Tab-separated table of C-alpha atoms in Angstrom:
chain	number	residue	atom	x	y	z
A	1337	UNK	CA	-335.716	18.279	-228.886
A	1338	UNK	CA	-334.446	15.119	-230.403
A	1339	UNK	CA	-336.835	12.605	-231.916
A	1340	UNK	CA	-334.137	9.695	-232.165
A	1341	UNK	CA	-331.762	9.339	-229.101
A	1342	UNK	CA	-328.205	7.232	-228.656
A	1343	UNK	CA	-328.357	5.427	-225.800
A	1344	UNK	CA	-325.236	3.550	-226.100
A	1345	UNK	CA	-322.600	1.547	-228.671
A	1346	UNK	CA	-320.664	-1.156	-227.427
A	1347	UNK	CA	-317.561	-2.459	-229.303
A	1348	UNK	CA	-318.126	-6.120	-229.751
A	1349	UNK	CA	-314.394	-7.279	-231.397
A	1350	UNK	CA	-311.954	-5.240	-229.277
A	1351	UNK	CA	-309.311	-5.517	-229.693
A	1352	UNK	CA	-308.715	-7.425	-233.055
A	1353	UNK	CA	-306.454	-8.102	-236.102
A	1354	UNK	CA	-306.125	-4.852	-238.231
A	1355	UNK	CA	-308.031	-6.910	-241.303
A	1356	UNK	CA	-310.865	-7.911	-239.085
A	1357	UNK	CA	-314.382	-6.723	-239.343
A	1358	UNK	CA	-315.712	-3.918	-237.146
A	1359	UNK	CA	-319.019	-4.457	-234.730
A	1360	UNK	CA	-320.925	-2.404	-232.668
A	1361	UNK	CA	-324.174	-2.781	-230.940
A	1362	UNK	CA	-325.937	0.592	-230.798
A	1363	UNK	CA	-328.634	1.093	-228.875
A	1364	UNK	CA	-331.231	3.827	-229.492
A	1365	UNK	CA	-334.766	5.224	-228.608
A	1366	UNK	CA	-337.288	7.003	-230.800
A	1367	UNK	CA	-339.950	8.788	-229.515
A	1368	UNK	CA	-342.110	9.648	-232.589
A	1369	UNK	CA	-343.315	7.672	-235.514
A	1370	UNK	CA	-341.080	8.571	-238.881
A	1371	UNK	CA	-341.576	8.681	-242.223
A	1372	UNK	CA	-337.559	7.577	-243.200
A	1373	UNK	CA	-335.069	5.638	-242.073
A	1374	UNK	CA	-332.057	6.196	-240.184
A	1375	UNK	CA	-328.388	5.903	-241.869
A	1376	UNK	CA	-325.416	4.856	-240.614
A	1377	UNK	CA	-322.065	5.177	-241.388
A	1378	UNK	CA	-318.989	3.990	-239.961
A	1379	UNK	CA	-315.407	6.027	-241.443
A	1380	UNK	CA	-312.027	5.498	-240.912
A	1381	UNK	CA	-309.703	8.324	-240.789
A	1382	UNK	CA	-306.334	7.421	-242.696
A	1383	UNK	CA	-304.518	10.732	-242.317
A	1384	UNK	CA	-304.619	13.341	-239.752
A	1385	UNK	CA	-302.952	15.498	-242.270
A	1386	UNK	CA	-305.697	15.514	-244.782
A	1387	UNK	CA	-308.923	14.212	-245.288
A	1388	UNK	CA	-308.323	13.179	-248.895
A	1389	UNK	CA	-307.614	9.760	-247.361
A	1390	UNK	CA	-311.019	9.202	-245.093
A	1391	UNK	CA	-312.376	6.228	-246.197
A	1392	UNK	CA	-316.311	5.197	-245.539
A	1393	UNK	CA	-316.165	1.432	-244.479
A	1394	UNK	CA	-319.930	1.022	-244.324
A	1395	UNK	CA	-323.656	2.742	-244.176
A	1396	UNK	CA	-326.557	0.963	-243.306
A	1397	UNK	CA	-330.472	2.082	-243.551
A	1398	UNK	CA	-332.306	1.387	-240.527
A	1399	UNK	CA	-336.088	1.470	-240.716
A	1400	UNK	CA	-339.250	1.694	-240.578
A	1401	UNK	CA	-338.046	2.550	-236.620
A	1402	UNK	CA	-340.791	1.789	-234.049
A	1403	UNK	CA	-341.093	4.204	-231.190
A	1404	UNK	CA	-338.999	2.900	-228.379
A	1405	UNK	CA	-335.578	1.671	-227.361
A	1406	UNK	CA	-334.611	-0.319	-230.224
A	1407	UNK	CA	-330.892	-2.083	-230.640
A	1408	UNK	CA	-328.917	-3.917	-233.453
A	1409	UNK	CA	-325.922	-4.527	-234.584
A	1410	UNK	CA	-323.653	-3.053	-236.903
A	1411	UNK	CA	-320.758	-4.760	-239.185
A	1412	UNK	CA	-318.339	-2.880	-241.479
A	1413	UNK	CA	-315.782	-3.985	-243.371
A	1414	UNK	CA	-311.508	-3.084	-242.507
A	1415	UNK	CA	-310.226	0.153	-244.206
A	1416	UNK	CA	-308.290	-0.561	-247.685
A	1417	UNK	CA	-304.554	-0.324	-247.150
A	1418	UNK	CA	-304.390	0.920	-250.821
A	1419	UNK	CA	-306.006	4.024	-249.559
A	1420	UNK	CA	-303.561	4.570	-246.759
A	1421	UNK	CA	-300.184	6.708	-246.495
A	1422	UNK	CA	-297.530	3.890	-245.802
A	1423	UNK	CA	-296.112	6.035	-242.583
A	1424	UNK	CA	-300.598	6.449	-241.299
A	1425	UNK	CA	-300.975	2.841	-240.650
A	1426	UNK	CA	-299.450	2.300	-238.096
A	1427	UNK	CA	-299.912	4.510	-234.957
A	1428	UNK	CA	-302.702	6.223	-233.326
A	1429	UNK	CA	-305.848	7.445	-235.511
A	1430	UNK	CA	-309.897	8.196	-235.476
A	1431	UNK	CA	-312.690	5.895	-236.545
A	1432	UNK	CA	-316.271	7.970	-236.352
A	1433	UNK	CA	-320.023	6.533	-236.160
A	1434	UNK	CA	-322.335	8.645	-237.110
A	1435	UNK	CA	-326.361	8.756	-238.113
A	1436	UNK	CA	-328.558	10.668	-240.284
A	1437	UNK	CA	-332.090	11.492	-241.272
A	1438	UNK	CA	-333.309	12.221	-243.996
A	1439	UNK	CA	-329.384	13.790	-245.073
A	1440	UNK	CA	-329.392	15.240	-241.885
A	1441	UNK	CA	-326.750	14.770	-239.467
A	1442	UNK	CA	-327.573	14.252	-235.843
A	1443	UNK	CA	-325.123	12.189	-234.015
A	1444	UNK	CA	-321.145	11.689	-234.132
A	1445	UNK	CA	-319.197	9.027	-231.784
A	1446	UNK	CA	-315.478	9.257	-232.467
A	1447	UNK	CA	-313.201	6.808	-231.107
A	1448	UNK	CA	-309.138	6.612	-231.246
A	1449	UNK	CA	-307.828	3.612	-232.606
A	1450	UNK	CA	-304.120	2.376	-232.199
A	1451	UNK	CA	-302.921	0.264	-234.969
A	1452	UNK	CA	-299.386	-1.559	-233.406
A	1453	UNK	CA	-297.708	-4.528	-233.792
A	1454	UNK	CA	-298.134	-7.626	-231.770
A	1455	UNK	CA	-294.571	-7.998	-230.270
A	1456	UNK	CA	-292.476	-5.221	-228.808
A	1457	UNK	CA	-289.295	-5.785	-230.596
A	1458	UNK	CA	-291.443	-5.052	-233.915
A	1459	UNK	CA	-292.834	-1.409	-231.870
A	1460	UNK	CA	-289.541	-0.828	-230.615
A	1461	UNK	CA	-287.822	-0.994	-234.491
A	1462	UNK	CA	-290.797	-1.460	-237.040
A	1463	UNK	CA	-289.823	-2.452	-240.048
A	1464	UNK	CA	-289.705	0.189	-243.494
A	1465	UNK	CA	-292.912	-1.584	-244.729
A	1466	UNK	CA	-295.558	-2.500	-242.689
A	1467	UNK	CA	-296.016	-6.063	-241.276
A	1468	UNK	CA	-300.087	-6.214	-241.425
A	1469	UNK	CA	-300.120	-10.146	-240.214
A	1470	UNK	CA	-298.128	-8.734	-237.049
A	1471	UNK	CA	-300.526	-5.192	-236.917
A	1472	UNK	CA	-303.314	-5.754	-234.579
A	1473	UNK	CA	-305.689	-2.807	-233.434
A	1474	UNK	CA	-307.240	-1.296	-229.687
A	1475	UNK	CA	-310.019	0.730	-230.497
A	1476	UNK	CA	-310.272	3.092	-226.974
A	1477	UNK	CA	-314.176	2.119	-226.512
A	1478	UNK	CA	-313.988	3.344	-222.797
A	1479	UNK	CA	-313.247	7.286	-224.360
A	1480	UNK	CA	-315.693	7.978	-226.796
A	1481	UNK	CA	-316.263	11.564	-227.874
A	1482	UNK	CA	-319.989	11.990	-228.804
A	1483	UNK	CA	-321.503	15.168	-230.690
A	1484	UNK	CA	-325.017	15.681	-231.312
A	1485	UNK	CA	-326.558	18.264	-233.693
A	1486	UNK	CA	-330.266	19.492	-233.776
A	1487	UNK	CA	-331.463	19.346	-236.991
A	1488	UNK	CA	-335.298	19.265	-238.501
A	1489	UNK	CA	-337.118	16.062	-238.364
A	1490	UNK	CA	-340.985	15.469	-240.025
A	1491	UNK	CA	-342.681	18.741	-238.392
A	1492	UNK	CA	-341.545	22.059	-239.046
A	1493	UNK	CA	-341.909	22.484	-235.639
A	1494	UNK	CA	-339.060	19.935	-234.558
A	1495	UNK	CA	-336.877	22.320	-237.052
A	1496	UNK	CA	-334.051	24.550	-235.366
A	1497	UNK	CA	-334.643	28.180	-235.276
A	1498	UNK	CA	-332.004	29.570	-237.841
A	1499	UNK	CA	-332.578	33.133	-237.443
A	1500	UNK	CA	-333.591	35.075	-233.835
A	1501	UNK	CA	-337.727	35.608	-233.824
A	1502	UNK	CA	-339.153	38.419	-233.982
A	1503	UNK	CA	-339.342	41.249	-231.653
A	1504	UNK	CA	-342.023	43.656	-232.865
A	1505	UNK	CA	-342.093	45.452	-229.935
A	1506	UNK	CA	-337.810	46.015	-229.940
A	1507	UNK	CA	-338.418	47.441	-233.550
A	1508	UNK	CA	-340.707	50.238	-231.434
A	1509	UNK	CA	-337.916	51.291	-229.443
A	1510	UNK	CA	-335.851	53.664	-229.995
A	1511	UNK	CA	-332.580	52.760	-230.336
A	1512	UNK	CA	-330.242	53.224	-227.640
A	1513	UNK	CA	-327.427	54.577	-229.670
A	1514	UNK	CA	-329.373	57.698	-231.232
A	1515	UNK	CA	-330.415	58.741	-228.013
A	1516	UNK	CA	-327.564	58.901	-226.365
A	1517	UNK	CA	-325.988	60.823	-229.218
A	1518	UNK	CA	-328.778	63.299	-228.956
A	1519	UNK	CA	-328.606	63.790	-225.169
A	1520	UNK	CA	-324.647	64.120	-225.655
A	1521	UNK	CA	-325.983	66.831	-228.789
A	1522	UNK	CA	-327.986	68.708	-226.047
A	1523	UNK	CA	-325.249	69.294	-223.685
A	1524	UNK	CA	-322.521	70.473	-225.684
A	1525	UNK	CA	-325.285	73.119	-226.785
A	1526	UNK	CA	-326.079	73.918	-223.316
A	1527	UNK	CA	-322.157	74.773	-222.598
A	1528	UNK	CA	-322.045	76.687	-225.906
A	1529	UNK	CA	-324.588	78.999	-224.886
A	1530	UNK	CA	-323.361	79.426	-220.698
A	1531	UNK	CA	-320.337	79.832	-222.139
A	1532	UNK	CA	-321.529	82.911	-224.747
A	1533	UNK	CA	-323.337	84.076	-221.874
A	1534	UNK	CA	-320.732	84.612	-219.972
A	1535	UNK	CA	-318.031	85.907	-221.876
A	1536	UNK	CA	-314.597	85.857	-222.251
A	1537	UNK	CA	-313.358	87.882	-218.712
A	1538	UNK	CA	-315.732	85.848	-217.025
A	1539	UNK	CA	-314.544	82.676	-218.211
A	1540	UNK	CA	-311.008	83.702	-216.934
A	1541	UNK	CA	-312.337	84.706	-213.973
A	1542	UNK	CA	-313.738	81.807	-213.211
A	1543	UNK	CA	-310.821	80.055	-214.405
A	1544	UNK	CA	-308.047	82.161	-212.118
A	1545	UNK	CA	-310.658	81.306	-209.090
A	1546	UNK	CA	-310.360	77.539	-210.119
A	1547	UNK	CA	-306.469	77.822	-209.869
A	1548	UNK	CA	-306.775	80.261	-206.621
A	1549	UNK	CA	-308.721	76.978	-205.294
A	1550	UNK	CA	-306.648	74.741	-206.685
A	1551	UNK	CA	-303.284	76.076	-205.482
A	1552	UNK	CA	-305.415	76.915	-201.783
A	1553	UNK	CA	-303.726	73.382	-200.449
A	1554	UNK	CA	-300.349	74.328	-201.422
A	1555	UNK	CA	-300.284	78.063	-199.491
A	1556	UNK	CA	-301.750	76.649	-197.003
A	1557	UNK	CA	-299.070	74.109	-196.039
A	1558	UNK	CA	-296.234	76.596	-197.117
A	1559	UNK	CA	-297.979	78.764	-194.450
A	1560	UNK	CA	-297.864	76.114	-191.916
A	1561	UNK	CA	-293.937	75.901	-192.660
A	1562	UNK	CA	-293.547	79.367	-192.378
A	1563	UNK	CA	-295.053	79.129	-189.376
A	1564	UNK	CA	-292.654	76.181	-188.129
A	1565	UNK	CA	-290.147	77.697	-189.017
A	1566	UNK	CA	-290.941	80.982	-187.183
A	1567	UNK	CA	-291.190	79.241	-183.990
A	1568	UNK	CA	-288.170	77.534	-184.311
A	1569	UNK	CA	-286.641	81.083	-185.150
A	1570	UNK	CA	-288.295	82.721	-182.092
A	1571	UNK	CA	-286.955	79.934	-179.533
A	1572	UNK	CA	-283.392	80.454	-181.269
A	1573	UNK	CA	-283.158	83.602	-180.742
A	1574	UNK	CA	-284.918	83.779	-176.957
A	1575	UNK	CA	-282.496	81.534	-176.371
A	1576	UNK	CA	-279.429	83.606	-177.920
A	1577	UNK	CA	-280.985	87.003	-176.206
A	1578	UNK	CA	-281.174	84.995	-172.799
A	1579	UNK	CA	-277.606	84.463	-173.123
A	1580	UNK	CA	-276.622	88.104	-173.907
A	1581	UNK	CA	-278.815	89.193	-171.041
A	1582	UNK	CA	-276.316	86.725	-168.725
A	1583	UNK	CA	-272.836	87.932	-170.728
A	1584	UNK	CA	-274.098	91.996	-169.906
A	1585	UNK	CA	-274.695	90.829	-166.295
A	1586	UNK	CA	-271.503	89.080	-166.462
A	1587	UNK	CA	-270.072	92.202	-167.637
A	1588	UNK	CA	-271.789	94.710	-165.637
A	1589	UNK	CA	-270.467	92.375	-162.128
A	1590	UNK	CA	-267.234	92.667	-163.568
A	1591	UNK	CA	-267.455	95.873	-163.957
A	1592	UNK	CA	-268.227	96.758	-160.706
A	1593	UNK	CA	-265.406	94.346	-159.798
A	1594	UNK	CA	-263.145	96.504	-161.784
A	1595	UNK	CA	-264.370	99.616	-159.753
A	1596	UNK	CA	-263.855	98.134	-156.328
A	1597	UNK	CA	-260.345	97.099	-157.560
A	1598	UNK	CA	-259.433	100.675	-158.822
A	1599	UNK	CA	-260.453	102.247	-155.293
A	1600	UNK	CA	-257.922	99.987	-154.223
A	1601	UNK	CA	-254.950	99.448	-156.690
A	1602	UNK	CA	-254.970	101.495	-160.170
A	1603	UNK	CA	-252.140	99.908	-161.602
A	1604	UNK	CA	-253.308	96.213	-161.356
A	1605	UNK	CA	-257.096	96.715	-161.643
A	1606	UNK	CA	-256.103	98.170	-165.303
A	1607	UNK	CA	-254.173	95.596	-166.164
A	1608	UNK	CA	-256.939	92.945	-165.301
A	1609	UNK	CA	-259.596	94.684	-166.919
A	1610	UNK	CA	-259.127	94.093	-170.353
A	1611	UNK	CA	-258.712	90.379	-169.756
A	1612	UNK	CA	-261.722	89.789	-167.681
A	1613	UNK	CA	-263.835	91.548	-170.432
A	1614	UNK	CA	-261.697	89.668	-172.880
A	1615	UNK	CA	-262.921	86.397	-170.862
A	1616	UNK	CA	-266.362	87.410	-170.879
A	1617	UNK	CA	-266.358	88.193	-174.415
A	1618	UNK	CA	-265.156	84.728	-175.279
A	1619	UNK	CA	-267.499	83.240	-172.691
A	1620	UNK	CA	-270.327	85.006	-174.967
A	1621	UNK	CA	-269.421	83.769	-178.202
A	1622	UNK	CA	-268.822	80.018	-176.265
A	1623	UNK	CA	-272.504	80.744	-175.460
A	1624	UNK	CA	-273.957	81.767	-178.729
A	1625	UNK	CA	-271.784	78.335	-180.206
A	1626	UNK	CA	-273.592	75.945	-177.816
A	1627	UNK	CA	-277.182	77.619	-178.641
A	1628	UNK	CA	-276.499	77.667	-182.432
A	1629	UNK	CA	-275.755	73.623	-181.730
A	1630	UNK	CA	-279.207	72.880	-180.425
């Protein structure tokens, strides 16, 4: 828990000439009595390349701090343009507030700023060197971007825990890792010994009545085809005999034909003889042709 909270910071000059002062009233509470006083700083970020170029515009001591909300305000002087890359000043860049205690940082409000020129022709082609009469500043005070720390006030009991506490009772425990490398231990030691139980035709055994089990699926759907295709077989061939059974009764009605006829006439029964069975012969294999179709 903090001792010392921000309530608020409210830019006072916004927005202003780039050489004017900056000024803030902060706003703060403080719930416990404290032996030092608070610091302020206010720095101005001149590069976003490197930090070589951060320049600290002002700090201020606060104190002694009563408890309660307490306000002031806070002045700091414009960055040096000495300290500034030419091609940094103008554009967008970062201001930060921040407070300590005691060296201790606990609190950091960042703000953009955007340095430009006054008139739009100068935005739209500034010149190779920097106009600073024309430069005027927006500091974006609706946007801040505020970071607090914990950090150890008077007490040691207001001080952050840096390491995890102690667990003497997690120190008792065994540790989850060597047990399960010792239950992991007792079962390959259990399958060494079924296995030298067993012994080597019994492994196979067991493995040829994995693979009997394993390939059980398989017969059994090749059986079902067999099967299938059996019946399928069986009503071909009913089918097929069926029509023999009609050509033979063709055959034997012709024959008898053919024996009426030679009680009549020898000569022409003979000679129709052979081409009625040669009919019904045909008319067979027209049959067997239509049932091989279906």
């Amino acid at each position: 828990m903090s001792v010392v909270s921000l309530l608020g910071v409210k830019v006072l000059n916004n927005p202003a000439k780039f050489g004017d002062a900056y000024e803030f009233e902060i706003t703060f509470e403080c719930l416990e009595q404290l032996q030092k006083d608070l610091e302020w700083k206010l720095t101005y970020v001149g590069s976003a390349t490197s930090s070589e170029h951060d320049q600290e515009l002002d700090s201020l001591l606060v104190g002694p701090i009563p408890i309660g909300v307490n306000k002031f305000i806070f002045e700091a002087d414009a960055p040096d343009l000495k300290r500034i890359p030419v091609s940094e000043i103008i554009g967008v860049t970062v201001i930060l507030l921040t407070c300590s205690y005691d060296n201790r940082e606990f609190v950091r409000v960042g703000y953009y700023v955007n340095n430009e020129y006054d008139s739009e022709e100068l935005n739209s082609k500034p010149p190779p060197k920097p106009i600073m009469e024309r430069v005027r500043r927006n500091i974006l005070a609706e946007k801040p971007r505020v970071t607090r720390f914990a950090i150890k006030w008077d007490s040691e009991d207001s001080a952050p825990a840096e390491f995890p506490p102690e667990q003497p009772e997690a120190d008792v425990v065994e540790d989850d890792g060597t047990a399960y490398g010792a239950e992991e231990a007792e079962l390959e030691a259990a399958l060494i010994k079924e296995e030298a139980a067993l012994g080597p035709e019994d492994a196979d055994e067991e493995m040829a009545g994995a693979d009997d089990t394993a390939g059980a699926p398989g017969a059994a759907a090749k059986a079902e085809d067999d099967e299938d295709s059996d019946a399928g077989s069986e009503d071909l061939e009913a089918e097929s005999s069926g029509s023999e059974d009609e050509d033979i009764e063709d055959e034997e009605g012709e024959g008898e034909g053919d024996e009426d006829m030679e009680m009549g006439e020898d000569g022409e029964a003979k000679t129709a003889a052979p081409q009625e069975a040669h009919n019904g012969q045909s008319m067979s294999e027209a049959s067997h042709g239509e049932v091989m179709v279906h």
